[in-house]
Each structure stands twice: as C-alpha cells, then as structure tokens.
C-alpha cells in the first residue's frame, strides 16, 4: 500500500524548503511519524499538524538545519484538499473500529 | 465426611463458580457485539461476536455435554463433539478474520495466513469427525497436530496484533492524537488475548506431557478455567465497560495530559 497523499505532500514540502535530499526528507518524516505512533500510509492533515509542531523541530535542529520554525510552520499548514485526494475505500484505522465496538460514555 | 471429600467438593464448587462467571462474561460480551453488528452490518463486530458466542460458549458447552453423555448416548455424544469442534474452529477462524481485516487488511501475508489456517481447520474437521470419529485425536497421532497448530496460531494472532498496536496508540495518546477509551480497549483486549494464548500453550504442554490422566488434572483444569475466565472478564471490561470505568479512564488521561 502506498504512503498517504498527506505524507507525500509533507516529504515534498520538507525537501523543497529545507535543502535535504529526497531520501533524507522522506527518512526524517518517517522517523517523526513513527515517533508519534502514526503510519505513513494513513497520515492525516490533523496528525501532520501535531507532528510538525511537536516533534519535527527537534529532529530538524538535530540535523543542523536553519529556519526550522518556518519550515515546520509551512508543514503545519497542509491544506485539507491534500487529504481529500485520498482514494476512497482506504481501510479504517483499528482505533476507529475499537472506538465503535464498546460503550464510550 | 472425610477431609479429602470436603476438599474435593470445595474445589468443584469453586470450578463451577468460575465456569459460570466465564459463561456470563463471554455471553454478555458476545451478545453486545452481535447486537451492534445487527445495526452496523460491519465485519469487525460480527466476527468478534461470533468468536465469543460460537467459539467461547457453544463450543465449550457442546464438547463438555458431548463428552459427558458419550457412554450412555454414543450417537448424541458424537454429534455434540462434532458440533463442538466445528464451533471451536469457527470461533478461532472468526478471531483470525477480525485480526486480519482490522489490523492488517492490506497485508498479503495476513491474508495468506488466514486462508492457510482456514484450509487446515477444514481438513482437520472433515478428517477427525467424518473419518476418525473423534474431535481430539491422541497426541501420538499425526492428526492431533493440524487442529492444535491451527487453533493455537489463531489464538496467538490476537495479542500479536493488538499489543504492538497498543504501543503505537500510547505514543499517539501522549500527543493527544488517540482516544483514551479506545486505547485502553485495545490494551484490555490484547492483554486478555495474552492470557488466552498462555492458557492455550499451557493446555498443549499438559496434553503433550499426558498429565490429564494424573492426579494433577484438577489443579490443571482449575488453572485453565481461571485463565479463560480472566480473559472473558477483561473482554467484558473492554467492550461492555461500566460508565464509572470509562469516566476514570478519561479523567486519568486528562490528568496525564495536563
């Protein structure tokens, strides 16, 4: 299964804004997505926002990049239209299934 | 009354109490899931409900009653044994279907594993019931292994899928990206699965060591039943939690986030 359009957008943006190579940018994004317990195949805009503001700055500073705050702010501004490019029929996250399976209130 | 007889009665009463607890927890959980499935028509609640009701309740009931009456009513006993084995295998396969479709729906490996186990358990049932005439062949027979390996693998699939996913949900929870109640539900279901897997491996070890025909069979049976009941209690807490428990989970999560 391919990576989500949001993940692809984040990698492209990071590569363009940071000067990292394509492989470096994708690897960095995979590390922070994994640190957040998320999956690159189902990354959503709301999740990218949290990853870009809470985890990515530290990773980029560790790589000695400049303008880290600007880069992360750009990534946090991922438009919702990117998510809507996602194909229909993508399986639900297990969390969504478990939420439904029991009482919640 | 001799002391040993009093002790035997006490052990029997305890075992009966634990079995009733198991039946209540499993029945309530399975019914709740099947009622939900009747509204949503979705596969996860249907397969999990079948696992609890068919594999967890009907399978045990049929095998216990079948084994108990086989000397007096061989035909009825054999029929119940056949139904019991069918229920065990169907319940285990239903659990495997849930694990595949919920945790790894796009994985070719998970799909291949499920269909391989399906084939193995169909062959196991057809051979053991229609040809051999016994649901559980002795360990010296080759035909002991397909059913044991198939059902144990399906039972092991549950904690193997749920507990690593729980580890990911915990990371998400720390960032406010996961629901605390659903995260706890995955933990409870995975932990219950680990107990169930422990119980299965324990039963296989005891069976291979031929301990069911020794005086140790009573504590072995009690241990097995207690593990199964703990599994059913944790499953009940996961899917039919009291409102107070949910409120406590939410409060604890809010305090940690603050």
mmCIF file with all atom_site columns, N, CA, C and O in Angstrom, chain A residues 6-36:
data_model
loop_
_atom_site.group_PDB
_atom_site.id
_atom_site.type_symbol
_atom_site.label_atom_id
_atom_site.label_alt_id
_atom_site.label_comp_id
_atom_site.label_asym_id
_atom_site.label_entity_id
_atom_site.label_seq_id
_atom_site.pdbx_PDB_ins_code
_atom_site.Cartn_x
_atom_site.Cartn_y
_atom_site.Cartn_z
_atom_site.occupancy
_atom_site.B_iso_or_equiv
_atom_site.pdbx_formal_charge
_atom_site.auth_seq_id
_atom_site.auth_comp_id
_atom_site.auth_asym_id
_atom_site.auth_atom_id
_atom_site.pdbx_PDB_model_num
ATOM 1   N N  . UNK A 1 6  ? -1.014 12.946 2.215  1.00 0.00 ? 6  UNK A N  1
ATOM 2   C CA . UNK A 1 6  ? -0.541 13.937 3.203  1.00 0.00 ? 6  UNK A CA 1
ATOM 3   C C  . UNK A 1 6  ? 0.944  13.703 3.488  1.00 0.00 ? 6  UNK A C  1
ATOM 4   O O  . UNK A 1 6  ? 1.745  14.641 3.561  1.00 0.00 ? 6  UNK A O  1
ATOM 5   N N  . UNK A 1 7  ? 1.333  12.425 3.622  1.00 0.00 ? 7  UNK A N  1
ATOM 6   C CA . UNK A 1 7  ? 2.740  12.100 3.871  1.00 0.00 ? 7  UNK A CA 1
ATOM 7   C C  . UNK A 1 7  ? 3.589  12.529 2.675  1.00 0.00 ? 7  UNK A C  1
ATOM 8   O O  . UNK A 1 7  ? 4.662  13.119 2.846  1.00 0.00 ? 7  UNK A O  1
ATOM 9   N N  . UNK A 1 8  ? 3.104  12.240 1.470  1.00 0.00 ? 8  UNK A N  1
ATOM 10  C CA . UNK A 1 8  ? 3.842  12.623 0.249  1.00 0.00 ? 8  UNK A CA 1
ATOM 11  C C  . UNK A 1 8  ? 3.998  14.135 0.181  1.00 0.00 ? 8  UNK A C  1
ATOM 12  O O  . UNK A 1 8  ? 5.077  14.640 -0.149 1.00 0.00 ? 8  UNK A O  1
ATOM 13  N N  . UNK A 1 9  ? 2.922  14.854 0.499  1.00 0.00 ? 9  UNK A N  1
ATOM 14  C CA . UNK A 1 9  ? 2.959  16.323 0.483  1.00 0.00 ? 9  UNK A CA 1
ATOM 15  C C  . UNK A 1 9  ? 4.007  16.819 1.486  1.00 0.00 ? 9  UNK A C  1
ATOM 16  O O  . UNK A 1 9  ? 4.796  17.717 1.196  1.00 0.00 ? 9  UNK A O  1
ATOM 17  N N  . UNK A 1 10 ? 4.010  16.235 2.679  1.00 0.00 ? 10 UNK A N  1
ATOM 18  C CA . UNK A 1 10 ? 4.946  16.649 3.738  1.00 0.00 ? 10 UNK A CA 1
ATOM 19  C C  . UNK A 1 10 ? 6.390  16.405 3.293  1.00 0.00 ? 10 UNK A C  1
ATOM 20  O O  . UNK A 1 10 ? 7.263  17.271 3.499  1.00 0.00 ? 10 UNK A O  1
ATOM 21  N N  . UNK A 1 11 ? 6.641  15.267 2.682  1.00 0.00 ? 11 UNK A N  1
ATOM 22  C CA . UNK A 1 11 ? 8.005  14.952 2.230  1.00 0.00 ? 11 UNK A CA 1
ATOM 23  C C  . UNK A 1 11 ? 8.450  15.932 1.140  1.00 0.00 ? 11 UNK A C  1
ATOM 24  O O  . UNK A 1 11 ? 9.578  16.449 1.183  1.00 0.00 ? 11 UNK A O  1
ATOM 25  N N  . UNK A 1 12 ? 7.561  16.194 0.183  1.00 0.00 ? 12 UNK A N  1
ATOM 26  C CA . UNK A 1 12 ? 7.895  17.135 -0.903 1.00 0.00 ? 12 UNK A CA 1
ATOM 27  C C  . UNK A 1 12 ? 8.170  18.522 -0.337 1.00 0.00 ? 12 UNK A C  1
ATOM 28  O O  . UNK A 1 12 ? 9.137  19.193 -0.733 1.00 0.00 ? 12 UNK A O  1
ATOM 29  N N  . UNK A 1 13 ? 7.322  18.975 0.572  1.00 0.00 ? 13 UNK A N  1
ATOM 30  C CA . UNK A 1 13 ? 7.479  20.311 1.167  1.00 0.00 ? 13 UNK A CA 1
ATOM 31  C C  . UNK A 1 13 ? 8.783  20.393 1.958  1.00 0.00 ? 13 UNK A C  1
ATOM 32  O O  . UNK A 1 13 ? 9.529  21.369 1.842  1.00 0.00 ? 13 UNK A O  1
ATOM 33  N N  . UNK A 1 14 ? 9.059  19.360 2.747  1.00 0.00 ? 14 UNK A N  1
ATOM 34  C CA . UNK A 1 14 ? 10.287 19.360 3.557  1.00 0.00 ? 14 UNK A CA 1
ATOM 35  C C  . UNK A 1 14 ? 11.516 19.385 2.650  1.00 0.00 ? 14 UNK A C  1
ATOM 36  O O  . UNK A 1 14 ? 12.473 20.136 2.906  1.00 0.00 ? 14 UNK A O  1
ATOM 37  N N  . UNK A 1 15 ? 11.495 18.610 1.593  1.00 0.00 ? 15 UNK A N  1
ATOM 38  C CA . UNK A 1 15 ? 12.623 18.550 0.654  1.00 0.00 ? 15 UNK A CA 1
ATOM 39  C C  . UNK A 1 15 ? 12.859 19.931 0.019  1.00 0.00 ? 15 UNK A C  1
ATOM 40  O O  . UNK A 1 15 ? 13.989 20.413 -0.044 1.00 0.00 ? 15 UNK A O  1
ATOM 41  N N  . UNK A 1 16 ? 11.753 20.550 -0.413 1.00 0.00 ? 16 UNK A N  1
ATOM 42  C CA . UNK A 1 16 ? 11.833 21.836 -1.096 1.00 0.00 ? 16 UNK A CA 1
ATOM 43  C C  . UNK A 1 16 ? 12.303 22.965 -0.172 1.00 0.00 ? 16 UNK A C  1
ATOM 44  O O  . UNK A 1 16 ? 13.127 23.776 -0.535 1.00 0.00 ? 16 UNK A O  1
ATOM 45  N N  . UNK A 1 17 ? 11.782 22.946 1.085  1.00 0.00 ? 17 UNK A N  1
ATOM 46  C CA . UNK A 1 17 ? 12.040 24.066 2.000  1.00 0.00 ? 17 UNK A CA 1
ATOM 47  C C  . UNK A 1 17 ? 13.357 23.934 2.776  1.00 0.00 ? 17 UNK A C  1
ATOM 48  O O  . UNK A 1 17 ? 13.905 24.917 3.233  1.00 0.00 ? 17 UNK A O  1
ATOM 49  N N  . UNK A 1 18 ? 13.849 22.697 2.931  1.00 0.00 ? 18 UNK A N  1
ATOM 50  C CA . UNK A 1 18 ? 14.987 22.502 3.832  1.00 0.00 ? 18 UNK A CA 1
ATOM 51  C C  . UNK A 1 18 ? 16.323 22.331 3.118  1.00 0.00 ? 18 UNK A C  1
ATOM 52  O O  . UNK A 1 18 ? 17.370 22.490 3.733  1.00 0.00 ? 18 UNK A O  1
ATOM 53  N N  . UNK A 1 19 ? 16.273 21.931 1.859  1.00 0.00 ? 19 UNK A N  1
ATOM 54  C CA . UNK A 1 19 ? 17.523 21.631 1.168  1.00 0.00 ? 19 UNK A CA 1
ATOM 55  C C  . UNK A 1 19 ? 17.982 20.190 1.390  1.00 0.00 ? 19 UNK A C  1
ATOM 56  O O  . UNK A 1 19 ? 19.041 19.797 0.917  1.00 0.00 ? 19 UNK A O  1
ATOM 57  N N  . UNK A 1 20 ? 17.199 19.418 2.137  1.00 0.00 ? 20 UNK A N  1
ATOM 58  C CA . UNK A 1 20 ? 17.530 17.994 2.309  1.00 0.00 ? 20 UNK A CA 1
ATOM 59  C C  . UNK A 1 20 ? 17.293 17.274 0.987  1.00 0.00 ? 20 UNK A C  1
ATOM 60  O O  . UNK A 1 20 ? 16.484 17.735 0.160  1.00 0.00 ? 20 UNK A O  1
ATOM 61  N N  . UNK A 1 21 ? 17.987 16.171 0.767  1.00 0.00 ? 21 UNK A N  1
ATOM 62  C CA . UNK A 1 21 ? 17.717 15.374 -0.431 1.00 0.00 ? 21 UNK A CA 1
ATOM 63  C C  . UNK A 1 21 ? 16.368 14.674 -0.247 1.00 0.00 ? 21 UNK A C  1
ATOM 64  O O  . UNK A 1 21 ? 15.820 14.622 0.872  1.00 0.00 ? 21 UNK A O  1
ATOM 65  N N  . UNK A 1 22 ? 15.878 14.105 -1.343 1.00 0.00 ? 22 UNK A N  1
ATOM 66  C CA . UNK A 1 22 ? 14.585 13.405 -1.283 1.00 0.00 ? 22 UNK A CA 1
ATOM 67  C C  . UNK A 1 22 ? 14.621 12.262 -0.244 1.00 0.00 ? 22 UNK A C  1
ATOM 68  O O  . UNK A 1 22 ? 13.722 12.134 0.576  1.00 0.00 ? 22 UNK A O  1
ATOM 69  N N  . UNK A 1 23 ? 15.724 11.507 -0.293 1.00 0.00 ? 23 UNK A N  1
ATOM 70  C CA . UNK A 1 23 ? 15.830 10.364 0.644  1.00 0.00 ? 23 UNK A CA 1
ATOM 71  C C  . UNK A 1 23 ? 15.927 10.858 2.088  1.00 0.00 ? 23 UNK A C  1
ATOM 72  O O  . UNK A 1 23 ? 15.294 10.315 2.990  1.00 0.00 ? 23 UNK A O  1
ATOM 73  N N  . UNK A 1 24 ? 16.698 11.935 2.310  1.00 0.00 ? 24 UNK A N  1
ATOM 74  C CA . UNK A 1 24 ? 16.836 12.480 3.677  1.00 0.00 ? 24 UNK A CA 1
ATOM 75  C C  . UNK A 1 24 ? 15.491 13.006 4.191  1.00 0.00 ? 24 UNK A C  1
ATOM 76  O O  . UNK A 1 24 ? 15.125 12.770 5.344  1.00 0.00 ? 24 UNK A O  1
ATOM 77  N N  . UNK A 1 25 ? 14.782 13.713 3.307  1.00 0.00 ? 25 UNK A N  1
ATOM 78  C CA . UNK A 1 25 ? 13.495 14.292 3.731  1.00 0.00 ? 25 UNK A CA 1
ATOM 79  C C  . UNK A 1 25 ? 12.486 13.179 4.062  1.00 0.00 ? 25 UNK A C  1
ATOM 80  O O  . UNK A 1 25 ? 11.804 13.234 5.096  1.00 0.00 ? 25 UNK A O  1
ATOM 81  N N  . UNK A 1 26 ? 12.422 12.165 3.219  1.00 0.00 ? 26 UNK A N  1
ATOM 82  C CA . UNK A 1 26 ? 11.469 11.062 3.468  1.00 0.00 ? 26 UNK A CA 1
ATOM 83  C C  . UNK A 1 26 ? 11.852 10.297 4.738  1.00 0.00 ? 26 UNK A C  1
ATOM 84  O O  . UNK A 1 26 ? 10.992 9.919  5.533  1.00 0.00 ? 26 UNK A O  1
ATOM 85  N N  . UNK A 1 27 ? 13.165 10.094 4.919  1.00 0.00 ? 27 UNK A N  1
ATOM 86  C CA . UNK A 1 27 ? 13.628 9.365  6.113  1.00 0.00 ? 27 UNK A CA 1
ATOM 87  C C  . UNK A 1 27 ? 13.298 10.138 7.380  1.00 0.00 ? 27 UNK A C  1
ATOM 88  O O  . UNK A 1 27 ? 12.830 9.559  8.379  1.00 0.00 ? 27 UNK A O  1
ATOM 89  N N  . UNK A 1 28 ? 13.500 11.470 7.335  1.00 0.00 ? 28 UNK A N  1
ATOM 90  C CA . UNK A 1 28 ? 13.198 12.298 8.516  1.00 0.00 ? 28 UNK A CA 1
ATOM 91  C C  . UNK A 1 28 ? 11.707 12.241 8.832  1.00 0.00 ? 28 UNK A C  1
ATOM 92  O O  . UNK A 1 28 ? 11.310 12.093 9.996  1.00 0.00 ? 28 UNK A O  1
ATOM 93  N N  . UNK A 1 29 ? 10.893 12.351 7.786  1.00 0.00 ? 29 UNK A N  1
ATOM 94  C CA . UNK A 1 29 ? 9.438  12.303 8.018  1.00 0.00 ? 29 UNK A CA 1
ATOM 95  C C  . UNK A 1 29 ? 9.025  10.937 8.581  1.00 0.00 ? 29 UNK A C  1
ATOM 96  O O  . UNK A 1 29 ? 8.183  10.855 9.471  1.00 0.00 ? 29 UNK A O  1
ATOM 97  N N  . UNK A 1 30 ? 9.618  9.875  8.065  1.00 0.00 ? 30 UNK A N  1
ATOM 98  C CA . UNK A 1 30 ? 9.274  8.538  8.576  1.00 0.00 ? 30 UNK A CA 1
ATOM 99  C C  . UNK A 1 30 ? 9.638  8.412  10.056 1.00 0.00 ? 30 UNK A C  1
ATOM 100 O O  . UNK A 1 30 ? 8.910  7.813  10.834 1.00 0.00 ? 30 UNK A O  1
ATOM 101 N N  . UNK A 1 31 ? 10.779 8.986  10.446 1.00 0.00 ? 31 UNK A N  1
ATOM 102 C CA . UNK A 1 31 ? 11.201 8.914  11.856 1.00 0.00 ? 31 UNK A CA 1
ATOM 103 C C  . UNK A 1 31 ? 10.182 9.620  12.755 1.00 0.00 ? 31 UNK A C  1
ATOM 104 O O  . UNK A 1 31 ? 9.718  9.058  13.746 1.00 0.00 ? 31 UNK A O  1
ATOM 105 N N  . UNK A 1 32 ? 9.793  10.836 12.386 1.00 0.00 ? 32 UNK A N  1
ATOM 106 C CA . UNK A 1 32 ? 8.880  11.580 13.274 1.00 0.00 ? 32 UNK A CA 1
ATOM 107 C C  . UNK A 1 32 ? 7.476  10.973 13.271 1.00 0.00 ? 32 UNK A C  1
ATOM 108 O O  . UNK A 1 32 ? 6.812  10.942 14.307 1.00 0.00 ? 32 UNK A O  1
ATOM 109 N N  . UNK A 1 33 ? 7.061  10.468 12.130 1.00 0.00 ? 33 UNK A N  1
ATOM 110 C CA . UNK A 1 33 ? 5.736  9.816  12.073 1.00 0.00 ? 33 UNK A CA 1
ATOM 111 C C  . UNK A 1 33 ? 5.751  8.573  12.966 1.00 0.00 ? 33 UNK A C  1
ATOM 112 O O  . UNK A 1 33 ? 4.819  8.309  13.720 1.00 0.00 ? 33 UNK A O  1
ATOM 113 N N  . UNK A 1 34 ? 6.855  7.816  12.920 1.00 0.00 ? 34 UNK A N  1
ATOM 114 C CA . UNK A 1 34 ? 6.992  6.624  13.781 1.00 0.00 ? 34 UNK A CA 1
ATOM 115 C C  . UNK A 1 34 ? 7.056  7.001  15.252 1.00 0.00 ? 34 UNK A C  1
ATOM 116 O O  . UNK A 1 34 ? 6.459  6.317  16.098 1.00 0.00 ? 34 UNK A O  1
ATOM 117 N N  . UNK A 1 35 ? 7.755  8.107  15.577 1.00 0.00 ? 35 UNK A N  1
ATOM 118 C CA . UNK A 1 35 ? 7.837  8.551  16.980 1.00 0.00 ? 35 UNK A CA 1
ATOM 119 C C  . UNK A 1 35 ? 6.454  8.890  17.533 1.00 0.00 ? 35 UNK A C  1
ATOM 120 O O  . UNK A 1 35 ? 6.204  8.753  18.725 1.00 0.00 ? 35 UNK A O  1
ATOM 121 N N  . UNK A 1 36 ? 5.577  9.341  16.638 1.00 0.00 ? 36 UNK A N  1
ATOM 122 C CA . UNK A 1 36 ? 4.216  9.707  17.075 1.00 0.00 ? 36 UNK A CA 1
ATOM 123 C C  . UNK A 1 36 ? 3.289  8.498  17.110 1.00 0.00 ? 36 UNK A C  1
ATOM 124 O O  . UNK A 1 36 ? 2.122  8.624  17.473 1.00 0.00 ? 36 UNK A O  1
#
